[in-house]
Amino acid sequence: MLKVDPINPGKEVIDEAVEVLRKGGLVAFPTETVYGLGADSLNKDAVKRIYDVKGRPPDNPLILHISDLSELEVVARDVPSFVYELASKVWPGPVTFVLRKSDLVLPEVTAGLSTVAVRCPAHPVALTLIKGLGKPIAAPSANLSGRPSPTTADHVIKDLAGRIEMILDGGDTFFGVESTIINLTTDPPVLLRPGPVGVEDLEKLANLRILVPAFAKGLEEAGIALSPGTKYRHYSPQTTLILIEAGQCLTQATYLEYVKSLINEYLKKNFKVAVMCSRETCSEYENAISLEIGSKNNLYEVAKNLFKKLREIDELKVDVAVSESFEERGVGLAIMNRLRKASSKIISCVPHIKDRKLP
Ligand code: TXA
Ligand code: MG
């Protein structure tokens, strides 16, 4: 494990990591979203090893990371001009585009699909590493398959120690949830995974409508052809996690009462209970262990802490964990998608009729 300055990565460290990649080794490195597990995307054996060390199903393709928009034409073909316009506005940054793949891209990267997911990350370490290698880097998140994505080098060690050649420790990642993925091969384009850049913002930037299917909200599985990753359970703590959706509750107070009543039911059974809650509400849950994720008025803060808190649940050795839900706007959609996928059970808030605020 090598420490690296996240803003001005030292040349020596990057050179060492590039050398590992050139030899077919795997390097975990920070991006602005989560840590990635990188391989030389043109080295078939190295790419195959990514699947092995993560325990990743072979039909779940990887993202190609490029260091400049000009490299897009090397990995994708028939790219419409509006994609270049949109990419020039959001790259480098946490947005991934699914496009038709070029012949250069190995089938091991795309799990045999004719499309490829591409992004140009905004993290100086990631960018310098790709430039140093001089080729696109294939990288999924650097966690064991099914576990929450790593937002610190420590998370990577917990999952992958002894299985990979190098970890570049650049401290905490910036956003804490993975990139927004849009499939641009369909008309209209489809959101495959919500991320730090809200779908509303992308629509405005590109002046187009983006379809948001139920699976992108984490509500159901997608068919394999749409987004292979969505059919697997993700981000899950080993502890039973119950997400309480706020949908049916018309006021914050009613929602809070509902969460409290559910927690009390578990406490009556002598369960040890943890609750993932906002800064504003954590103090309300007296007999549960609270895991504060951030302010509900700052969803970027919640996103940044989410995976860390999901990992912490298991360390608490509780019988059950309950999570509050968050507003589904901007990065909030990414938060809710991850929470729904991480949960063993989703419960809708069902307030007593007299508590309802009448219109
Ligand atoms: O922020 C991120 O995107 C991070 C950092 C490391 O860049 N990467 C990441 O990769 O989250 P991963 O492998 O954990 O998630 C990639 C997702 C998977 O759900 C996969 O199914 C989907 O992208 N994907 C990759 N190629 C695809 C394709 N051709 N068509 C549809 N979905 C694709
Ligand atoms: Mg992943």
Tab-separated table of C-alpha atoms and ligand atoms in Angstrom:
chain	number	residue	atom	x	y	z
A	1	MET	CA	0.000	0.000	0.000
A	2	LEU	CA	1.417	3.366	-1.022
A	3	LYS	CA	0.230	6.735	0.254
A	4	VAL	CA	-0.472	9.214	-2.501
A	5	ASP	CA	-1.362	12.900	-2.390
A	6	PRO	CA	-4.919	13.001	-3.810
A	7	ILE	CA	-4.511	16.444	-5.352
A	8	ASN	CA	-0.851	16.398	-6.494
A	9	PRO	CA	0.064	12.722	-6.874
A	10	GLY	CA	3.849	12.203	-6.757
A	11	LYS	CA	5.499	10.960	-9.948
A	12	GLU	CA	7.419	8.134	-8.244
A	13	VAL	CA	4.306	6.561	-6.750
A	14	ILE	CA	2.382	6.761	-10.007
A	15	ASP	CA	5.351	5.326	-11.964
A	16	GLU	CA	5.454	2.371	-9.588
A	17	ALA	CA	1.708	1.741	-10.025
A	18	VAL	CA	1.991	2.032	-13.819
A	19	GLU	CA	4.767	-0.571	-13.745
A	20	VAL	CA	2.476	-2.966	-11.861
A	21	LEU	CA	-0.298	-2.446	-14.433
A	22	ARG	CA	2.154	-2.944	-17.347
A	23	LYS	CA	3.142	-6.312	-15.895
A	24	GLY	CA	-0.512	-7.374	-15.743
A	25	GLY	CA	-0.990	-6.654	-12.028
A	26	LEU	CA	-4.028	-5.100	-10.336
A	27	VAL	CA	-3.920	-1.681	-8.654
A	28	ALA	CA	-6.670	-0.264	-6.433
A	29	PHE	CA	-6.807	3.519	-6.800
A	30	PRO	CA	-9.030	6.372	-5.630
A	31	THR	CA	-11.486	8.039	-7.992
A	32	GLU	CA	-13.789	10.922	-7.109
A	33	THR	CA	-16.628	8.401	-6.537
A	34	VAL	CA	-15.259	5.199	-4.947
A	35	TYR	CA	-11.991	3.215	-5.135
A	36	GLY	CA	-11.544	1.316	-8.393
A	37	LEU	CA	-9.720	-1.963	-9.002
A	38	GLY	CA	-7.700	-1.265	-12.129
A	39	ALA	CA	-6.148	-3.446	-14.809
A	40	ASP	CA	-4.609	-2.731	-18.213
A	41	SER	CA	-7.790	-2.989	-20.310
A	42	LEU	CA	-5.883	-4.502	-23.251
A	43	ASN	CA	-4.424	-7.345	-21.171
A	44	LYS	CA	-6.938	-10.188	-21.263
A	45	ASP	CA	-5.461	-12.138	-18.331
A	46	ALA	CA	-5.289	-9.058	-16.113
A	47	VAL	CA	-8.930	-8.206	-16.887
A	48	LYS	CA	-10.007	-11.789	-16.169
A	49	ARG	CA	-8.253	-11.634	-12.807
A	50	ILE	CA	-10.456	-8.699	-11.765
A	51	TYR	CA	-13.474	-11.050	-11.871
A	52	ASP	CA	-11.581	-13.709	-9.899
A	53	VAL	CA	-10.370	-11.520	-7.047
A	54	LYS	CA	-13.742	-9.784	-6.631
A	55	GLY	CA	-15.795	-12.961	-6.977
A	56	ARG	CA	-17.658	-11.045	-9.697
A	57	PRO	CA	-20.159	-12.901	-11.905
A	58	PRO	CA	-18.597	-13.216	-15.386
A	59	ASP	CA	-21.646	-11.609	-17.052
A	60	ASN	CA	-21.243	-8.277	-15.226
A	61	PRO	CA	-19.151	-5.941	-17.429
A	62	LEU	CA	-16.537	-3.411	-16.315
A	63	ILE	CA	-16.195	0.338	-16.852
A	64	LEU	CA	-13.374	1.632	-19.072
A	65	HIS	CA	-11.630	4.694	-17.648
A	66	ILE	CA	-10.081	7.153	-20.091
A	67	SER	CA	-8.082	10.305	-19.337
A	68	ASP	CA	-9.378	12.566	-22.107
A	69	LEU	CA	-12.443	12.986	-24.282
A	70	SER	CA	-10.275	12.455	-27.374
A	71	GLU	CA	-9.810	8.795	-26.338
A	72	LEU	CA	-13.529	8.116	-26.603
A	73	GLU	CA	-13.341	7.356	-30.345
A	74	VAL	CA	-10.734	4.681	-29.636
A	75	VAL	CA	-13.038	2.629	-27.394
A	76	ALA	CA	-16.474	3.441	-28.841
A	77	ARG	CA	-17.889	3.604	-32.364
A	78	ASP	CA	-20.804	5.442	-34.023
A	79	VAL	CA	-20.720	8.035	-31.242
A	80	PRO	CA	-23.398	10.658	-32.006
A	81	SER	CA	-22.207	14.275	-31.867
A	82	PHE	CA	-24.555	15.136	-28.974
A	83	VAL	CA	-22.598	12.647	-26.846
A	84	TYR	CA	-19.360	14.573	-27.446
A	85	GLU	CA	-21.149	17.779	-26.478
A	86	LEU	CA	-22.542	16.264	-23.294
A	87	ALA	CA	-19.281	14.535	-22.388
A	88	SER	CA	-17.348	17.778	-22.815
A	89	LYS	CA	-19.652	19.306	-20.182
A	90	VAL	CA	-19.468	16.535	-17.573
A	91	TRP	CA	-15.989	15.022	-18.031
A	92	PRO	CA	-13.753	14.670	-16.203
A	93	GLY	CA	-16.467	13.716	-13.735
A	94	PRO	CA	-18.682	11.033	-12.176
A	95	VAL	CA	-20.777	10.161	-15.252
A	96	THR	CA	-20.466	6.939	-17.282
A	97	PHE	CA	-21.836	6.527	-20.798
A	98	VAL	CA	-22.801	3.212	-22.352
A	99	LEU	CA	-22.006	3.285	-26.073
A	100	ARG	CA	-21.334	0.869	-28.930
A	101	LYS	CA	-17.922	-0.688	-28.383
A	102	SER	CA	-15.020	-0.502	-30.817
A	103	ASP	CA	-13.170	-3.628	-31.946
A	104	LEU	CA	-10.260	-2.690	-29.706
A	105	VAL	CA	-12.261	-3.359	-26.537
A	106	LEU	CA	-11.827	-6.913	-25.256
A	107	PRO	CA	-14.958	-9.048	-24.754
A	108	GLU	CA	-13.664	-9.763	-21.217
A	109	VAL	CA	-14.177	-6.059	-20.397
A	110	THR	CA	-17.748	-5.918	-21.679
A	111	ALA	CA	-18.705	-9.477	-20.633
A	112	GLY	CA	-19.430	-10.228	-24.270
A	113	LEU	CA	-21.820	-7.289	-24.822
A	114	SER	CA	-21.600	-5.156	-27.976
A	115	THR	CA	-21.689	-2.029	-25.815
A	116	VAL	CA	-19.065	-0.530	-23.506
A	117	ALA	CA	-19.344	1.678	-20.403
A	118	VAL	CA	-16.849	4.577	-20.484
A	119	ARG	CA	-15.977	7.359	-18.123
A	120	CYS	CA	-13.259	9.956	-17.622
A	121	PRO	CA	-12.758	10.285	-13.848
A	122	ALA	CA	-12.092	13.646	-12.172
A	123	HIS	CA	-9.661	12.378	-9.520
A	124	PRO	CA	-6.026	13.499	-10.108
A	125	VAL	CA	-4.676	10.066	-9.049
A	126	ALA	CA	-6.960	8.213	-11.477
A	127	LEU	CA	-6.204	10.619	-14.326
A	128	THR	CA	-2.433	10.512	-13.809
A	129	LEU	CA	-2.499	6.739	-13.622
A	130	ILE	CA	-4.401	6.363	-16.920
A	131	LYS	CA	-2.124	8.899	-18.633
A	132	GLY	CA	0.944	7.086	-17.259
A	133	LEU	CA	-0.219	3.737	-18.628
A	134	GLY	CA	-1.169	5.337	-21.934
A	135	LYS	CA	-4.149	2.991	-22.309
A	136	PRO	CA	-7.676	2.881	-20.869
A	137	ILE	CA	-7.914	1.235	-17.455
A	138	ALA	CA	-10.687	-1.305	-16.860
A	139	ALA	CA	-11.942	-0.899	-13.295
A	140	PRO	CA	-14.954	-1.940	-11.268
A	141	SER	CA	-15.334	-0.780	-7.667
A	142	ALA	CA	-12.567	-2.297	-5.504
A	143	ASN	CA	-14.807	-4.323	-3.166
A	144	LEU	CA	-15.671	-7.999	-2.950
A	145	SER	CA	-18.723	-8.593	-5.108
A	146	GLY	CA	-21.916	-7.797	-3.168
A	147	ARG	CA	-20.214	-5.681	-0.488
A	148	PRO	CA	-20.560	-1.893	-0.196
A	149	SER	CA	-18.161	-0.049	-2.537
A	150	PRO	CA	-14.948	1.179	-0.865
A	151	THR	CA	-14.603	4.870	-0.095
A	152	THR	CA	-11.298	4.502	1.798
A	153	ALA	CA	-8.126	2.434	1.259
A	154	ASP	CA	-8.959	0.676	4.516
A	155	HIS	CA	-12.206	-0.666	2.993
A	156	VAL	CA	-10.176	-2.046	0.066
A	157	ILE	CA	-7.774	-3.780	2.444
A	158	LYS	CA	-10.641	-5.356	4.382
A	159	ASP	CA	-12.025	-6.885	1.164
A	160	LEU	CA	-9.008	-7.544	-1.045
A	161	ALA	CA	-5.837	-7.735	1.093
A	162	GLY	CA	-3.479	-10.386	-0.250
A	163	ARG	CA	-5.380	-10.731	-3.528
A	164	ILE	CA	-4.053	-7.713	-5.453
A	165	GLU	CA	-0.608	-6.220	-6.106
A	166	MET	CA	-1.061	-2.616	-4.977
A	167	ILE	CA	-3.347	-0.121	-3.261
A	168	LEU	CA	-2.847	3.605	-3.746
A	169	ASP	CA	-4.108	5.263	-0.572
A	170	GLY	CA	-5.366	8.725	-1.494
A	171	GLY	CA	-7.637	9.123	1.530
A	172	ASP	CA	-11.419	9.419	1.379
A	173	THR	CA	-13.049	9.600	-2.048
A	174	PHE	CA	-15.010	12.785	-2.754
A	175	PHE	CA	-18.595	11.727	-3.571
A	176	GLY	CA	-18.878	8.307	-1.908
A	177	VAL	CA	-21.337	6.778	-4.404
A	178	GLU	CA	-20.491	5.380	-7.828
A	179	SER	CA	-20.878	7.282	-11.083
A	180	THR	CA	-24.204	8.003	-12.762
A	181	ILE	CA	-24.565	5.549	-15.699
A	182	ILE	CA	-26.588	6.465	-18.794
A	183	ASN	CA	-27.209	4.148	-21.719
A	184	LEU	CA	-26.887	6.358	-24.788
A	185	THR	CA	-27.435	3.599	-27.348
A	186	THR	CA	-31.217	3.861	-26.975
A	187	ASP	CA	-33.687	6.606	-27.814
A	188	PRO	CA	-34.529	8.049	-25.355
A	189	PRO	CA	-31.393	7.390	-23.296
A	190	VAL	CA	-31.962	5.335	-20.133
A	191	LEU	CA	-30.598	5.859	-16.632
A	192	LEU	CA	-28.966	2.576	-15.609
A	193	ARG	CA	-27.604	3.695	-12.249
A	194	PRO	CA	-28.172	7.012	-10.450
A	195	GLY	CA	-25.032	8.685	-9.096
A	196	PRO	CA	-23.558	12.005	-7.985
A	197	VAL	CA	-24.789	13.915	-11.039
A	198	GLY	CA	-28.575	14.081	-10.936
A	199	VAL	CA	-30.561	12.931	-13.931
A	200	GLU	CA	-32.392	16.306	-13.894
A	201	ASP	CA	-29.049	18.109	-14.370
A	202	LEU	CA	-27.982	15.803	-17.196
A	203	GLU	CA	-31.289	16.366	-18.971
A	204	LYS	CA	-30.788	20.118	-18.809
A	205	LEU	CA	-27.168	19.927	-19.951
A	206	ALA	CA	-27.947	17.701	-22.923
A	207	ASN	CA	-31.378	19.138	-23.627
A	208	LEU	CA	-32.870	15.653	-23.791
A	209	ARG	CA	-35.193	13.414	-21.856
A	210	ILE	CA	-33.685	10.505	-19.945
A	211	LEU	CA	-35.867	7.554	-19.039
A	212	VAL	CA	-35.735	6.545	-15.354
A	213	PRO	CA	-36.894	2.916	-15.098
A	214	ALA	CA	-37.972	1.390	-11.774
A	215	PHE	CA	-34.756	-0.642	-11.550
A	216	ALA	CA	-32.685	2.577	-11.560
A	217	LYS	CA	-34.540	3.565	-8.400
A	218	GLY	CA	-33.567	0.200	-6.919
A	219	LEU	CA	-37.167	-0.992	-7.014
A	220	GLU	CA	-36.838	-3.981	-9.315
A	221	GLU	CA	-34.304	-5.905	-11.336
A	222	ALA	CA	-33.425	-5.020	-14.910
A	223	GLY	CA	-33.230	-7.566	-17.668
A	224	ILE	CA	-29.722	-8.742	-18.386
A	225	ALA	CA	-29.502	-6.885	-21.686
A	226	LEU	CA	-30.197	-3.548	-20.005
A	227	SER	CA	-27.772	-3.476	-17.131
A	228	PRO	CA	-26.313	-6.742	-15.970
A	229	GLY	CA	-25.175	-5.306	-12.621
A	230	THR	CA	-28.703	-4.579	-11.459
A	231	LYS	CA	-29.747	-8.192	-11.086
A	232	TYR	CA	-27.311	-8.913	-8.269
A	233	ARG	CA	-27.837	-7.981	-4.639
A	234	HIS	CA	-25.453	-5.199	-3.707
A	235	TYR	CA	-23.957	-3.188	-0.912
A	236	SER	CA	-25.425	-5.529	1.666
A	237	PRO	CA	-24.372	-5.716	5.271
A	238	GLN	CA	-24.579	-9.224	6.780
A	239	THR	CA	-26.979	-7.835	9.400
A	240	THR	CA	-30.673	-7.677	8.488
A	241	LEU	CA	-31.309	-4.144	7.260
A	242	ILE	CA	-34.840	-2.744	7.114
A	243	LEU	CA	-35.455	0.362	5.047
A	244	ILE	CA	-38.493	2.428	5.915
A	245	GLU	CA	-39.815	4.336	2.920
A	246	ALA	CA	-41.352	7.698	3.715
A	247	GLY	CA	-43.666	7.661	0.660
A	248	GLN	CA	-47.023	7.222	2.417
A	249	CYS	CA	-46.233	9.560	5.305
A	250	LEU	CA	-47.240	13.085	4.544
A	251	THR	CA	-45.368	14.776	7.373
A	252	GLN	CA	-41.875	14.336	8.841
A	253	ALA	CA	-43.387	13.988	12.318
A	254	THR	CA	-45.608	11.072	11.290
A	255	TYR	CA	-42.676	9.372	9.583
A	256	LEU	CA	-40.510	9.751	12.677
A	257	GLU	CA	-43.241	8.307	14.882
A	258	TYR	CA	-43.549	5.347	12.541
A	259	VAL	CA	-39.812	4.610	12.574
A	260	LYS	CA	-39.796	4.908	16.365
A	261	SER	CA	-42.756	2.535	16.728
A	262	LEU	CA	-41.039	-0.076	14.568
A	263	ILE	CA	-37.809	0.212	16.550
A	264	ASN	CA	-39.806	-0.149	19.769
A	265	GLU	CA	-41.323	-3.381	18.518
A	266	TYR	CA	-37.844	-4.819	18.057
A	267	LEU	CA	-36.681	-3.501	21.422
A	268	LYS	CA	-39.643	-5.221	23.109
A	269	LYS	CA	-38.374	-8.496	21.659
A	270	ASN	CA	-35.040	-7.756	23.373
A	271	PHE	CA	-33.328	-7.165	20.040
A	272	LYS	CA	-30.225	-5.014	19.877
A	273	VAL	CA	-31.148	-2.392	17.263
A	274	ALA	CA	-29.109	0.041	15.151
A	275	VAL	CA	-30.643	2.918	13.228
A	276	MET	CA	-29.158	4.764	10.248
A	277	CYS	CA	-30.483	8.270	10.624
A	278	SER	CA	-30.030	11.900	9.699
A	279	ARG	CA	-28.291	14.427	11.964
A	280	GLU	CA	-31.681	16.056	12.528
A	281	THR	CA	-33.414	12.896	13.802
A	282	CYS	CA	-30.730	10.643	15.365
A	283	SER	CA	-31.257	11.974	18.889
A	284	GLU	CA	-34.908	10.810	18.754
A	285	TYR	CA	-34.072	7.101	18.933
A	286	GLU	CA	-33.221	6.647	22.579
A	287	ASN	CA	-32.647	2.937	22.929
A	288	ALA	CA	-31.156	2.140	19.564
A	289	ILE	CA	-27.529	2.586	18.501
A	290	SER	CA	-27.575	5.451	16.053
A	291	LEU	CA	-25.420	5.688	12.948
A	292	GLU	CA	-25.602	9.281	11.794
A	293	ILE	CA	-25.162	9.502	8.011
A	294	GLY	CA	-25.385	13.269	7.560
A	295	SER	CA	-27.845	16.108	7.309
A	296	LYS	CA	-31.011	15.515	5.326
A	297	ASN	CA	-30.485	19.044	4.041
A	298	ASN	CA	-27.122	18.054	2.558
A	299	LEU	CA	-27.589	14.903	0.511
A	300	TYR	CA	-23.959	15.066	-0.723
A	301	GLU	CA	-22.886	14.541	2.873
A	302	VAL	CA	-25.244	11.564	3.215
A	303	ALA	CA	-23.923	10.066	-0.047
A	304	LYS	CA	-20.333	10.478	1.103
A	305	ASN	CA	-20.914	8.609	4.384
A	306	LEU	CA	-23.384	5.987	3.163
A	307	PHE	CA	-21.082	3.044	2.339
A	308	LYS	CA	-18.922	3.644	5.420
A	309	LYS	CA	-22.034	3.457	7.620
A	310	LEU	CA	-23.318	0.356	5.813
A	311	ARG	CA	-20.002	-1.340	6.604
A	312	GLU	CA	-20.176	-0.171	10.228
A	313	ILE	CA	-23.518	-1.905	10.776
A	314	ASP	CA	-21.861	-5.319	10.853
A	315	GLU	CA	-19.219	-4.156	13.346
A	316	LEU	CA	-21.968	-3.246	15.846
A	317	LYS	CA	-23.143	-6.862	16.155
A	318	VAL	CA	-26.795	-5.878	16.415
A	319	ASP	CA	-29.794	-8.143	15.733
A	320	VAL	CA	-31.369	-5.759	13.282
A	321	ALA	CA	-30.638	-2.407	11.663
A	322	VAL	CA	-33.282	0.064	10.514
A	323	SER	CA	-32.629	2.858	8.033
A	324	GLU	CA	-34.451	6.100	7.436
A	325	SER	CA	-35.006	7.079	3.826
A	326	PHE	CA	-33.984	10.292	2.090
A	327	GLU	CA	-35.510	12.624	-0.438
A	328	GLU	CA	-35.264	11.245	-3.983
A	329	ARG	CA	-33.913	14.360	-5.676
A	330	GLY	CA	-30.486	14.863	-7.299
A	331	VAL	CA	-27.953	12.634	-5.567
A	332	GLY	CA	-30.831	11.502	-3.299
A	333	LEU	CA	-31.929	9.075	-6.018
A	334	ALA	CA	-28.476	7.442	-5.840
A	335	ILE	CA	-28.771	7.212	-2.044
A	336	MET	CA	-32.195	5.565	-2.215
A	337	ASN	CA	-31.101	3.170	-4.982
A	338	ARG	CA	-28.159	1.969	-2.814
A	339	LEU	CA	-30.289	1.743	0.350
A	340	ARG	CA	-33.002	-0.278	-1.399
A	341	LYS	CA	-30.457	-2.673	-2.859
A	342	ALA	CA	-28.659	-3.014	0.482
A	343	SER	CA	-31.848	-3.767	2.413
A	344	SER	CA	-33.123	-7.210	3.310
A	345	LYS	CA	-36.620	-5.760	3.585
A	346	ILE	CA	-38.363	-2.537	2.564
A	347	ILE	CA	-41.331	-1.309	4.591
A	348	SER	CA	-43.632	1.516	3.592
A	349	CYS	CA	-44.559	4.026	6.218
A	350	VAL	CA	-48.211	3.331	7.033
A	351	PRO	CA	-49.414	6.158	9.235
A	352	HIS	CA	-52.597	5.912	11.250
A	353	ILE	CA	-55.316	7.728	9.299
A	354	LYS	CA	-55.838	10.347	12.004
A	355	ASP	CA	-52.168	11.376	11.750
A	356	ARG	CA	-52.487	12.242	8.111
A	357	LYS	CA	-52.249	15.850	7.131
A	358	LEU	CA	-55.306	16.534	5.005
A	359	PRO	CA	-54.769	18.574	1.855
B	1	TXA	O1	-17.872	5.407	-10.073
B	1	TXA	C1	-17.780	4.339	-10.662
B	1	TXA	O2	-18.470	4.076	-11.675
B	1	TXA	C2	-16.780	3.307	-10.117
B	1	TXA	C3	-15.363	3.867	-10.256
B	1	TXA	C4	-14.305	2.900	-9.870
B	1	TXA	O3	-15.197	4.321	-11.567
B	1	TXA	N1	-16.900	2.060	-10.814
B	1	TXA	C5	-17.920	1.208	-10.618
B	1	TXA	O4	-17.821	0.052	-11.363
B	1	TXA	O5	-18.841	1.434	-9.877
B	1	TXA	P1	-18.720	-1.240	-11.067
B	1	TXA	O6	-18.120	-2.300	-11.900
B	1	TXA	O7	-18.817	-1.480	-9.627
B	1	TXA	O8	-20.096	-0.870	-11.676
B	1	TXA	C6	-20.244	-0.778	-13.068
B	1	TXA	C7	-21.650	-0.990	-13.473
B	1	TXA	C8	-22.141	-2.424	-13.297
B	1	TXA	O9	-23.432	-2.387	-12.725
B	1	TXA	C9	-22.207	-2.954	-14.720
B	1	TXA	O10	-23.227	-3.900	-14.897
B	1	TXA	C10	-22.479	-1.688	-15.506
B	1	TXA	O11	-21.733	-0.692	-14.872
B	1	TXA	N2	-22.002	-1.808	-16.901
B	1	TXA	C11	-20.737	-1.922	-17.339
B	1	TXA	N3	-20.705	-2.053	-18.675
B	1	TXA	C12	-21.975	-2.006	-19.092
B	1	TXA	C13	-22.615	-2.089	-20.375
B	1	TXA	N4	-21.916	-2.252	-21.487
B	1	TXA	N5	-23.972	-2.003	-20.423
B	1	TXA	C14	-24.700	-1.841	-19.295
B	1	TXA	N6	-24.159	-1.754	-18.061
B	1	TXA	C15	-22.819	-1.837	-17.965
B	2	MG	MG	-19.368	-2.231	-7.939
